[in-house]
Coordinates of C-alpha atoms and ligand atoms in Angstrom, one line a residue:
M1 CA -15.7 -144.4 96.7
P2 CA -14.6 -146.9 94.3
H3 CA -13.1 -145.1 91.0
T4 CA -15.2 -145.4 88.3
H5 CA -14.2 -143.1 85.5
E6 CA -12.8 -140.1 84.6
V7 CA -14.7 -137.3 83.6
T8 CA -13.4 -136.3 80.2
N9 CA -14.4 -134.6 76.5
Q10 CA -16.9 -132.3 78.8
V11 CA -17.2 -128.5 78.1
P12 CA -16.3 -125.6 80.4
P13 CA -19.0 -123.7 81.6
P14 CA -20.2 -120.7 79.5
Y15 CA -19.7 -118.0 82.0
G16 CA -17.1 -115.3 82.0
H17 CA -17.4 -113.5 78.7
N18 CA -18.7 -110.3 77.5
L19 CA -21.8 -110.7 75.4
A20 CA -21.3 -107.3 74.3
E21 CA -18.5 -108.7 72.0
D22 CA -21.1 -109.2 69.2
P23 CA -19.7 -107.4 66.0
A24 CA -22.9 -107.3 64.4
L25 CA -24.4 -105.4 67.5
L26 CA -21.8 -102.9 68.0
A27 CA -21.7 -102.1 64.3
A28 CA -25.6 -101.1 64.4
L29 CA -25.1 -99.3 67.7
H30 CA -22.3 -97.2 66.0
R31 CA -24.4 -96.6 62.5
A32 CA -27.3 -95.7 64.5
G33 CA -25.3 -92.7 66.0
A34 CA -25.7 -94.7 69.5
G35 CA -21.6 -95.1 69.9
W36 CA -22.0 -93.0 73.0
A37 CA -23.6 -96.3 74.9
E38 CA -21.0 -98.4 74.0
A39 CA -19.3 -98.3 77.0
E40 CA -22.5 -98.7 79.2
L41 CA -23.2 -102.0 76.7
R42 CA -19.9 -103.2 77.5
E43 CA -20.3 -103.1 81.4
L44 CA -24.0 -105.2 81.2
G45 CA -22.6 -107.2 78.6
V46 CA -19.9 -108.4 81.6
L47 CA -22.5 -108.7 83.9
A48 CA -24.9 -110.8 81.6
G49 CA -22.1 -113.3 81.0
T50 CA -21.3 -114.0 84.5
E51 CA -22.5 -117.2 86.4
Q52 CA -24.3 -115.0 88.9
A53 CA -26.9 -113.4 86.1
A54 CA -27.0 -117.3 84.7
E55 CA -28.0 -118.2 88.2
W56 CA -30.9 -115.5 88.8
G57 CA -32.1 -116.8 85.3
R58 CA -32.2 -120.5 86.2
L59 CA -33.7 -119.8 90.1
A60 CA -36.3 -117.3 88.7
N61 CA -37.8 -120.2 86.0
E62 CA -37.7 -123.1 88.4
N63 CA -39.4 -121.1 91.0
E64 CA -42.5 -120.2 89.4
P65 CA -44.6 -117.4 90.7
V66 CA -47.6 -117.6 93.2
L67 CA -51.1 -116.3 93.2
R68 CA -51.9 -115.3 96.7
T69 CA -55.8 -114.4 96.2
H70 CA -56.1 -113.7 100.1
D71 CA -54.6 -113.1 102.6
R72 CA -54.3 -115.3 105.9
F73 CA -57.8 -113.6 107.2
G74 CA -59.4 -113.3 103.9
H75 CA -59.4 -110.6 102.6
R76 CA -58.7 -110.6 98.9
I77 CA -55.4 -109.5 98.2
D78 CA -54.8 -110.7 94.5
E79 CA -50.7 -110.6 94.9
V80 CA -48.3 -112.3 93.0
E81 CA -45.2 -113.5 94.7
F82 CA -41.8 -114.0 92.8
H83 CA -38.5 -115.4 93.6
P84 CA -35.9 -113.0 94.8
A85 CA -33.9 -113.9 91.5
W86 CA -36.9 -112.2 89.4
H87 CA -36.5 -109.2 91.4
Q88 CA -32.7 -109.2 90.8
L89 CA -33.2 -109.6 87.2
M90 CA -35.8 -106.5 87.4
N91 CA -33.7 -104.7 89.1
V92 CA -30.7 -105.0 86.6
A93 CA -33.1 -104.2 83.8
V94 CA -34.4 -100.9 85.5
E95 CA -31.1 -99.6 86.9
H96 CA -29.8 -99.8 83.2
G97 CA -33.2 -98.4 81.8
L98 CA -34.4 -101.0 79.4
H99 CA -38.0 -100.3 80.5
A100 CA -37.9 -96.3 79.5
A101 CA -34.0 -94.6 79.1
P102 CA -35.1 -92.8 75.8
W103 CA -38.1 -91.3 77.7
R104 CA -35.8 -90.3 80.3
D105 CA -33.1 -88.9 78.2
P106 CA -34.2 -88.4 74.2
R107 CA -30.7 -88.1 73.0
P108 CA -30.4 -88.9 68.9
G109 CA -29.4 -92.9 69.2
A110 CA -31.3 -93.6 72.6
H111 CA -34.0 -96.0 71.7
T112 CA -31.1 -97.9 69.7
A113 CA -29.2 -97.9 72.6
R114 CA -31.8 -99.3 74.8
A115 CA -32.7 -101.9 72.1
A116 CA -29.0 -103.1 72.1
K117 CA -29.1 -103.5 76.2
F118 CA -32.5 -105.1 76.1
Y119 CA -31.4 -107.3 73.5
L120 CA -27.9 -108.4 75.8
W121 CA -30.0 -108.8 78.9
S122 CA -33.0 -110.9 77.5
Q123 CA -29.9 -113.4 76.9
V124 CA -29.8 -113.8 80.4
E125 CA -33.4 -114.4 81.1
A126 CA -36.3 -113.7 78.9
G127 CA -39.6 -113.9 81.2
H128 CA -39.0 -110.7 82.9
G129 CA -38.1 -109.0 79.3
C130 CA -42.2 -108.6 79.2
P131 CA -43.0 -106.3 82.2
I132 CA -39.6 -104.4 81.4
S133 CA -40.9 -104.2 77.5
M134 CA -44.7 -102.9 77.9
T135 CA -43.3 -100.4 80.3
Y136 CA -41.2 -99.1 77.7
A137 CA -43.8 -99.2 75.2
A138 CA -46.7 -97.9 77.5
V139 CA -45.4 -94.5 77.3
P140 CA -46.3 -93.2 73.8
A141 CA -49.6 -94.6 74.2
L142 CA -50.0 -92.5 77.5
R143 CA -49.0 -89.5 75.8
A144 CA -52.1 -89.6 74.0
T145 CA -53.4 -87.8 77.3
P146 CA -51.0 -85.1 78.3
E147 CA -52.3 -85.3 81.7
L148 CA -52.0 -88.6 82.8
A149 CA -48.3 -88.7 80.8
E150 CA -47.2 -85.7 83.1
R151 CA -48.5 -87.4 86.4
F152 CA -46.9 -90.8 85.4
E153 CA -44.5 -90.7 83.0
P154 CA -41.5 -89.8 85.2
L155 CA -42.1 -92.9 87.8
L156 CA -42.7 -95.0 84.6
A157 CA -39.2 -93.6 83.3
S158 CA -37.5 -93.6 87.0
T159 CA -34.4 -96.0 87.3
V160 CA -35.6 -97.1 91.2
Y161 CA -37.6 -100.7 91.0
D162 CA -39.8 -100.5 93.8
F163 CA -41.8 -103.3 93.9
G164 CA -44.9 -104.0 95.9
L165 CA -48.4 -102.9 95.4
R166 CA -49.0 -99.3 96.9
E167 CA -50.6 -96.4 95.5
P168 CA -48.6 -95.6 92.6
L169 CA -47.8 -91.6 92.9
G170 CA -46.3 -92.9 96.2
K171 CA -43.9 -95.1 95.2
R172 CA -40.4 -94.3 93.5
G173 CA -40.6 -96.1 90.1
L174 CA -43.5 -98.1 88.3
I175 CA -43.8 -100.6 86.1
A176 CA -46.8 -101.0 83.1
G177 CA -48.9 -103.8 81.5
M178 CA -51.1 -104.3 79.1
S179 CA -54.8 -106.0 79.1
M180 CA -56.2 -106.7 75.6
T181 CA -57.0 -110.2 75.0
E182 CA -60.6 -111.7 75.9
K183 CA -61.7 -115.1 76.0
Q184 CA -63.5 -114.6 72.7
G185 CA -60.9 -113.1 70.7
G186 CA -57.4 -111.5 71.0
S187 CA -56.2 -110.8 67.7
D188 CA -59.8 -109.3 66.9
V189 CA -59.8 -107.0 69.9
R190 CA -62.5 -105.2 68.5
A191 CA -64.6 -108.3 70.1
N192 CA -63.6 -107.3 73.4
T193 CA -66.9 -107.3 75.7
T194 CA -65.5 -105.5 78.7
V195 CA -67.7 -102.5 79.6
A196 CA -66.6 -98.7 80.8
L197 CA -69.0 -96.4 82.1
P198 CA -68.5 -93.0 83.0
A199 CA -69.0 -92.8 86.8
G200 CA -69.5 -88.9 86.8
D201 CA -66.4 -87.9 88.4
G202 CA -64.1 -88.0 85.3
T203 CA -63.4 -91.6 86.0
Y204 CA -65.1 -94.8 84.1
H205 CA -66.2 -97.9 85.7
L206 CA -64.9 -101.0 83.9
T207 CA -66.8 -104.4 84.4
G208 CA -65.7 -107.5 82.2
H209 CA -62.9 -109.8 82.2
K210 CA -59.0 -110.4 80.4
W211 CA -57.9 -113.9 79.5
F212 CA -54.2 -112.9 79.3
T213 CA -52.6 -110.2 81.2
S214 CA -48.9 -110.4 82.0
A215 CA -47.1 -109.1 84.8
P216 CA -50.4 -108.9 86.8
M217 CA -48.3 -107.0 89.7
S218 CA -47.4 -104.0 87.5
D219 CA -48.7 -100.6 89.1
V220 CA -50.8 -99.8 86.4
F221 CA -52.3 -101.4 82.9
L222 CA -53.3 -100.3 79.9
T223 CA -56.5 -101.8 78.9
L224 CA -59.3 -101.6 76.3
A225 CA -63.0 -101.5 76.9
Q226 CA -66.6 -100.6 75.2
A227 CA -67.1 -96.7 76.4
P228 CA -70.0 -94.9 75.6
G229 CA -68.3 -93.9 72.6
G230 CA -67.0 -97.3 71.0
L231 CA -63.5 -99.1 72.3
S232 CA -61.3 -96.8 74.1
C233 CA -58.2 -97.1 76.2
F234 CA -58.1 -97.2 79.6
L235 CA -55.3 -96.7 82.4
L236 CA -55.9 -98.6 85.4
P237 CA -54.0 -98.5 88.8
R238 CA -53.8 -101.9 90.8
V239 CA -54.4 -99.3 93.7
L240 CA -56.4 -96.3 94.0
P241 CA -55.4 -92.5 95.0
D242 CA -57.0 -93.3 98.4
G243 CA -54.9 -95.9 98.9
T244 CA -57.5 -99.0 98.1
R245 CA -57.3 -101.7 96.2
N246 CA -58.7 -101.5 92.6
A247 CA -61.6 -103.6 91.9
L248 CA -59.4 -105.9 89.7
R249 CA -59.4 -110.0 90.7
I250 CA -56.7 -112.3 89.7
Q251 CA -59.0 -115.2 88.7
R252 CA -55.7 -117.5 88.0
L253 CA -52.2 -118.0 86.5
K254 CA -51.6 -119.7 83.1
E255 CA -49.6 -122.7 83.3
K256 CA -47.4 -121.8 80.2
L257 CA -44.6 -123.7 77.9
G258 CA -42.2 -121.5 78.3
N259 CA -41.7 -118.2 80.2
R260 CA -42.3 -119.9 83.4
S261 CA -40.5 -117.1 85.1
N262 CA -42.9 -114.7 84.5
A263 CA -46.7 -114.8 85.7
S264 CA -49.6 -114.2 83.1
A265 CA -52.9 -114.0 84.4
E266 CA -56.6 -113.9 83.7
L267 CA -58.3 -111.0 85.4
E268 CA -61.9 -109.8 86.3
Y269 CA -62.7 -105.8 86.6
E270 CA -65.7 -105.5 89.1
E271 CA -66.7 -101.9 88.3
A272 CA -62.8 -101.4 88.3
V273 CA -61.6 -97.4 88.3
G274 CA -59.8 -96.5 84.7
W275 CA -58.9 -93.4 83.5
L276 CA -59.6 -92.9 79.8
V277 CA -56.2 -92.5 77.4
G278 CA -56.8 -90.6 74.3
E279 CA -60.7 -90.4 73.2
E280 CA -63.8 -92.3 73.3
G281 CA -63.8 -94.9 70.2
R282 CA -60.3 -94.6 69.4
G283 CA -59.3 -97.3 71.7
V284 CA -57.1 -99.1 69.1
R285 CA -55.5 -96.2 67.8
T286 CA -54.2 -95.1 71.1
I287 CA -52.7 -98.7 72.4
I288 CA -51.3 -99.7 69.0
E289 CA -48.7 -97.0 69.9
M290 CA -47.8 -99.1 72.7
V291 CA -48.2 -102.2 70.5
N292 CA -45.9 -100.5 68.2
M293 CA -42.9 -100.7 70.9
T294 CA -43.5 -104.2 71.9
R295 CA -43.6 -105.7 68.6
L296 CA -40.1 -104.1 68.2
D297 CA -39.2 -106.2 71.4
C298 CA -40.5 -109.2 69.9
T299 CA -38.3 -109.0 67.5
L300 CA -35.0 -107.8 69.6
G301 CA -36.1 -111.1 71.9
A302 CA -36.1 -113.3 69.1
A303 CA -32.8 -112.3 67.6
A304 CA -31.2 -112.1 71.4
G305 CA -32.5 -116.0 71.8
M306 CA -30.7 -116.8 68.5
R307 CA -27.3 -115.3 69.3
L308 CA -27.6 -117.3 72.7
G309 CA -28.3 -120.3 70.8
V310 CA -25.5 -120.1 68.2
Q311 CA -22.8 -118.9 70.7
R312 CA -23.7 -122.1 73.2
A313 CA -23.4 -124.4 69.9
V314 CA -20.3 -122.7 68.9
Q315 CA -18.7 -123.1 72.4
H316 CA -19.6 -126.5 72.8
A317 CA -18.2 -127.7 69.4
T318 CA -15.1 -125.8 69.8
H319 CA -14.4 -128.2 72.9
R320 CA -16.4 -131.3 72.5
K321 CA -14.8 -134.1 70.5
A322 CA -16.0 -136.9 68.7
F323 CA -14.4 -139.1 66.2
G324 CA -11.2 -138.2 66.8
T325 CA -11.5 -134.4 66.4
E326 CA -13.2 -131.4 67.9
L327 CA -16.9 -130.8 66.3
I328 CA -16.4 -127.6 65.0
H329 CA -13.7 -129.1 62.7
Q330 CA -16.2 -131.5 61.4
P331 CA -17.6 -130.2 58.0
L332 CA -20.9 -130.9 58.3
M333 CA -20.9 -129.3 61.8
R334 CA -19.4 -126.4 60.6
N335 CA -22.1 -126.0 57.7
V336 CA -24.9 -126.2 60.5
L337 CA -22.8 -123.7 62.8
A338 CA -22.2 -121.1 60.1
D339 CA -26.0 -121.5 58.7
L340 CA -27.1 -120.6 62.6
A341 CA -24.6 -117.9 62.8
I342 CA -25.9 -116.5 59.4
E343 CA -29.4 -116.5 60.7
S344 CA -28.5 -114.9 64.0
E345 CA -26.8 -112.2 62.1
A346 CA -29.2 -111.6 59.7
A347 CA -31.9 -111.3 62.8
T348 CA -29.8 -109.2 64.6
T349 CA -29.2 -106.6 62.2
V350 CA -32.2 -106.4 61.0
A351 CA -33.8 -105.5 64.5
L352 CA -31.1 -102.8 65.2
R353 CA -32.3 -101.3 62.0
L354 CA -35.9 -101.0 63.4
A355 CA -34.6 -99.4 66.5
E356 CA -32.7 -96.8 64.6
A357 CA -35.7 -96.2 62.2
T358 CA -37.4 -95.7 65.9
D359 CA -34.9 -93.0 67.0
R360 CA -34.9 -91.6 63.3
A361 CA -38.7 -91.3 63.5
A362 CA -38.9 -89.8 66.7
A363 CA -36.3 -87.5 65.4
G364 CA -39.1 -86.3 62.6
E365 CA -37.6 -88.2 59.8
E366 CA -41.0 -89.0 57.9
G367 CA -39.5 -91.7 55.6
E368 CA -37.9 -93.4 58.6
A369 CA -41.7 -93.5 60.0
L370 CA -43.1 -94.9 56.8
F371 CA -40.1 -97.5 56.9
K372 CA -41.0 -98.8 60.2
R373 CA -44.1 -98.9 59.3
L374 CA -43.9 -101.8 57.2
A375 CA -40.3 -103.2 58.1
L376 CA -41.7 -103.8 61.7
A377 CA -44.2 -105.9 60.5
V378 CA -42.3 -108.1 57.8
T379 CA -39.4 -108.6 60.7
K380 CA -41.8 -109.3 63.4
Y381 CA -43.3 -111.9 61.3
W382 CA -40.0 -113.5 59.8
V383 CA -37.4 -113.2 62.7
C384 CA -40.0 -114.6 65.3
K385 CA -41.3 -117.4 63.0
R386 CA -37.2 -118.7 62.7
G387 CA -36.7 -118.4 66.5
P388 CA -38.0 -121.9 67.3
A389 CA -36.4 -123.8 64.4
H390 CA -33.2 -121.5 65.2
A391 CA -33.3 -122.8 69.0
A392 CA -34.0 -126.5 68.2
E393 CA -31.1 -127.0 66.1
A394 CA -28.7 -125.0 68.3
L395 CA -29.7 -127.0 70.9
E396 CA -29.1 -130.4 68.5
C397 CA -25.3 -129.1 68.7
L398 CA -25.1 -130.0 72.1
G399 CA -26.1 -133.6 71.6
G400 CA -28.0 -135.0 74.5
N401 CA -26.6 -132.3 77.1
G402 CA -28.8 -129.8 75.0
Y403 CA -32.0 -131.8 75.7
V404 CA -31.2 -131.5 79.5
E405 CA -32.5 -128.8 81.4
E406 CA -28.8 -127.7 82.9
S407 CA -27.4 -126.7 79.9
G408 CA -30.2 -123.9 79.7
M409 CA -31.1 -125.0 76.0
P410 CA -34.5 -126.4 77.1
R411 CA -35.5 -122.7 78.6
L412 CA -34.1 -121.0 75.0
Y413 CA -36.6 -123.8 73.1
R414 CA -39.5 -123.2 75.2
E415 CA -39.7 -119.3 75.2
A416 CA -39.2 -119.5 71.1
P417 CA -42.4 -119.5 69.9
L418 CA -43.7 -116.8 72.2
V419 CA -42.5 -113.8 70.7
S420 CA -44.3 -115.3 67.7
I421 CA -47.6 -115.6 69.2
W422 CA -48.1 -112.4 71.1
E423 CA -48.4 -108.6 70.0
G424 CA -50.1 -110.3 66.4
S425 CA -49.1 -113.9 65.9
G426 CA -47.9 -115.1 62.8
N427 CA -50.8 -114.7 60.5
V428 CA -51.6 -111.1 62.0
A429 CA -48.3 -109.8 61.5
A430 CA -48.2 -111.0 58.3
L431 CA -51.6 -109.2 57.4
D432 CA -50.1 -106.5 59.3
A433 CA -47.7 -105.9 56.5
L434 CA -50.0 -106.3 53.7
R435 CA -52.5 -103.6 55.4
A436 CA -49.4 -101.0 55.7
M437 CA -48.8 -101.7 52.1
A438 CA -52.5 -100.9 51.0
R439 CA -53.4 -98.1 53.4
S440 CA -49.9 -96.4 53.0
P441 CA -48.3 -96.9 49.5
Q442 CA -45.5 -94.8 50.9
S443 CA -44.6 -96.9 53.2
L444 CA -43.6 -99.5 50.4
E445 CA -41.8 -96.9 48.4
A446 CA -39.8 -96.5 51.6
Y447 CA -38.9 -100.1 52.1
F448 CA -37.7 -100.1 48.8
A449 CA -35.6 -97.0 49.0
E450 CA -33.7 -99.1 51.8
L451 CA -33.4 -102.1 49.2
D452 CA -32.2 -99.6 46.2
A453 CA -29.5 -98.0 48.8
V454 CA -27.7 -100.8 47.9
A455 CA -28.6 -101.6 43.9
G456 CA -25.7 -103.1 41.7
A457 CA -23.6 -104.2 44.7
D458 CA -24.5 -108.0 44.5
R459 CA -26.5 -109.6 41.3
R460 CA -28.1 -112.2 43.8
L461 CA -29.7 -109.6 45.7
D462 CA -30.6 -107.4 42.5
A463 CA -32.3 -110.5 41.1
A464 CA -34.3 -110.7 44.4
V465 CA -35.4 -107.3 44.6
A466 CA -36.6 -107.4 40.9
G467 CA -38.2 -110.6 41.7
L468 CA -40.0 -109.3 44.7
R469 CA -41.5 -106.2 42.8
K470 CA -42.7 -108.6 40.1
E471 CA -44.4 -110.9 43.2
L472 CA -46.1 -107.3 44.4
G473 CA -47.4 -106.6 41.2
D474 CA -49.7 -110.0 41.1
L475 CA -52.5 -109.0 43.5
D476 CA -54.4 -112.4 42.7
E477 CA -55.2 -114.3 46.0
I478 CA -53.1 -111.8 47.7
E479 CA -54.4 -112.6 51.3
Y480 CA -53.9 -116.4 50.7
R481 CA -50.5 -116.1 49.9
T482 CA -49.3 -113.5 52.4
R483 CA -46.7 -115.4 54.3
R484 CA -44.7 -116.3 51.2
L485 CA -44.6 -112.5 50.2
V486 CA -43.6 -111.3 53.5
E487 CA -41.1 -113.8 53.9
T488 CA -39.7 -113.0 50.9
M489 CA -39.9 -109.4 51.8
A490 CA -38.0 -110.1 55.1
L491 CA -35.3 -112.1 53.3
T492 CA -34.5 -109.3 50.7
L493 CA -34.3 -106.9 53.1
Q494 CA -32.2 -108.7 55.4
G495 CA -29.9 -109.5 52.4
A496 CA -29.5 -105.9 51.7
L497 CA -28.6 -104.6 54.8
L498 CA -26.2 -107.4 55.1
V499 CA -24.8 -106.6 51.9
R500 CA -24.7 -102.8 52.9
H501 CA -23.6 -102.6 56.4
G502 CA -22.1 -106.5 57.4
D503 CA -19.4 -108.7 57.4
P504 CA -19.0 -109.7 53.5
A505 CA -18.4 -113.2 54.5
V506 CA -21.8 -113.2 56.1
A507 CA -23.5 -111.1 53.6
D508 CA -22.1 -113.1 50.6
A509 CA -23.2 -116.8 52.6
F510 CA -26.7 -115.0 53.0
C511 CA -27.0 -114.2 49.7
A512 CA -25.9 -117.3 48.4
S513 CA -28.2 -119.4 50.7
R514 CA -31.0 -117.3 51.3
L515 CA -31.5 -115.1 48.1
G516 CA -29.9 -117.6 45.5
G517 CA -32.1 -120.4 46.3
D518 CA -29.0 -123.0 46.8
H519 CA -29.9 -123.6 50.5
G520 CA -32.4 -127.0 51.7
N521 CA -34.9 -126.5 54.1
A522 CA -33.0 -127.5 57.5
F523 CA -30.0 -125.9 58.9
G524 CA -26.8 -126.7 57.7
T525 CA -27.7 -126.2 54.1
L526 CA -25.4 -123.9 53.2
P527 CA -23.8 -124.3 49.6
A528 CA -19.9 -124.7 48.9
G529 CA -17.8 -121.8 48.9
V530 CA -18.9 -120.0 52.2
D531 CA -16.3 -119.0 54.2
T532 CA -17.5 -120.7 57.1
E533 CA -14.2 -119.8 59.3
A534 CA -15.0 -116.1 58.8
V535 CA -18.8 -116.7 59.8
I536 CA -18.5 -118.7 62.8
A537 CA -15.9 -116.8 64.1
R538 CA -18.4 -114.0 64.8
A539 CA -20.2 -116.1 67.1
R540 CA -17.1 -117.2 69.4
M541 CA -17.7 -116.2 73.0
V542 CA -15.1 -113.8 73.9
P543 CA -13.7 -113.8 77.5
A544 CA -14.9 -110.4 79.6
Ligands
FAD1 C1 -47.5 -116.5 78.1 C2 -48.7 -115.3 77.2 C3 -48.7 -113.9 77.5 C4 -49.6 -113.2 76.8 N1 -49.7 -111.7 77.8 C5 -50.7 -111.3 77.2 C6 -50.6 -109.6 78.0 O1 -50.2 -109.3 78.9 N2 -51.9 -108.6 77.3 C7 -52.5 -109.2 76.8 O2 -53.5 -108.3 76.2 N3 -52.5 -110.4 75.6 C8 -51.5 -111.1 76.1 N4 -51.7 -112.7 75.5 C9 -52.3 -112.4 74.3 C10 -51.6 -112.9 73.2 O3 -51.2 -111.6 72.9 C11 -53.0 -113.6 72.2 O4 -53.1 -114.5 72.4 C12 -52.7 -113.3 70.8 O5 -52.7 -112.0 70.3 C13 -53.7 -114.0 69.6 O6 -54.8 -114.0 70.6 P1 -56.3 -115.3 70.6 O7 -54.8 -116.3 71.4 O8 -56.9 -115.0 70.9 O9 -55.7 -116.1 69.3 P2 -56.7 -115.5 67.8 O10 -57.0 -114.3 67.8 O11 -57.8 -116.7 67.8 O12 -56.1 -116.6 66.9 C14 -55.9 -118.1 66.5 C15 -55.0 -118.0 65.6 O13 -55.4 -117.6 64.1 C16 -55.0 -116.7 63.5 N5 -55.6 -115.7 63.0 C17 -56.3 -114.4 63.5 N6 -56.9 -113.8 62.9 C18 -56.8 -114.0 61.6 C19 -57.0 -114.0 60.0 N7 -57.7 -112.9 60.2 N8 -56.7 -114.9 58.9 C20 -55.6 -115.7 59.4 N9 -55.4 -116.2 60.7 C21 -55.8 -115.3 61.7 C22 -53.6 -115.9 64.3 O14 -52.1 -115.5 64.0 C23 -53.4 -117.3 65.2 O15 -52.4 -118.1 64.9 C24 -50.6 -113.3 76.2 C25 -50.0 -114.5 75.4 C26 -49.4 -115.6 75.9 C27 -49.3 -116.8 75.5

């Protein structure tokens, strides 16, 4: 072999670090009274930082799920085949209770502990987070009918991942999905045309279609259909109690921008058997319990993507030299990295605050339930909206290598827009915040109570809060202006949380750029005076 060149100036592989070495995450865990989970979180963080876990993520995405409509003899089977790496990822997630731990063991801080683990493990691979999140979210909706919850909840909360279509109650653990979106409307689910008719034996027969149903190999689905009493929520099993397949046909799988490891299907119901969940005509009210949990996971997923992106960017810049010195020492690169780190930390902090609110609301704190009602809509809108821009900038820190599939950055970039689309796309999330304020003025009071708790600590924050109060006083053309308003609400909340609980350098940089108005439209436009060294240090990978 002729010798052509030495390979130099390439960065070491980004493995062997502990993803739980995340100062904002650990601080949030302890604040929420979930410090008891730190050892488990660290254990998962080590696994998540291994080359093996990264390899599962790569393989699950490069070997996309395949639909098998029929068996070799021509019988309809409607099954989806996954690469073994998908099952490995699911197995770790279920074993660690990311799909249900707070339902099995509802101790104080359980939702925050679960959220922290979900955030860590999502950094390995985002696609399988979808069925994991839906299983977690299905339980509160299912509780609208206690006898269904009694039957299925123990299996949904089991820590055994038992893949394959069999009679649900004969399995060792179950996965749940959600089918709302139809061809004619996804945001406006009241436009659903699927019909549910009472079968006379306590069950209903559903006929119609669903345009998007992810994780179609789930054991049970919560779905919406028009019953005689109006739009209602149903639980549909893939396999009926007598062992036969329910008449739920998978028409095809979507070819998606990202989220390739996960299957997203189009379904048809041909008198499929369903059990009513909650009351007839109250389908939206019932399934919203599920949607609220998955919205939290969208926010956690977006924050997880940012953490992954900034850590990779900092790692690359630490080792890569250009123009005689490491990139991390170039002043403009420091500005970009610090800006990405600030965004990431603000996202992690607010997402975990909402997990804490979930815990405290579950413990009966009414103020926390009100805070969550509004702050979740605000945060879902903003944090998810920031994901794609953050991923693009993090990718660019790796230069051409970041554009190449092997770096993992293209996958992060393709995944990023999704959490903003599902569970209420940008506009719908922003409008939901408006609805929360209109219908529940107490939720606005609870939101301001969170801001006021830190009044006087930072003049830029105080000015932002005062400005926001003024903006809220002007309701002229409010729907047209919703995005601007909700963005300001999100930034002010993030600022308040960072000033109150965050690292002083991060809080100062956040207020100086996001609340002080001295920030350009691109990342890397922080004003002078930011302690970039301290901010970037928090995004460094720490060896396991
Ligand atoms: C990969 C993937 C997986 C999915 N998995 C599932 C699943 O498992 N189950 C499921 O039920 N659904 C699933 N969905 C569907 C998803 O939830 C919907 O696509 C989403 O809710 C938007 O609905 P839509 O596509 O019908 O768009 P539309 O409702 O037509 O909305 C189009 C655009 O209009 C905006 N808009 C809507 N109403 C208003 C308004 N009043 N004012 C201003 N703007 C408005 C929206 O924000 C959006 O930008 C999935 C989608 C994707 C991409």
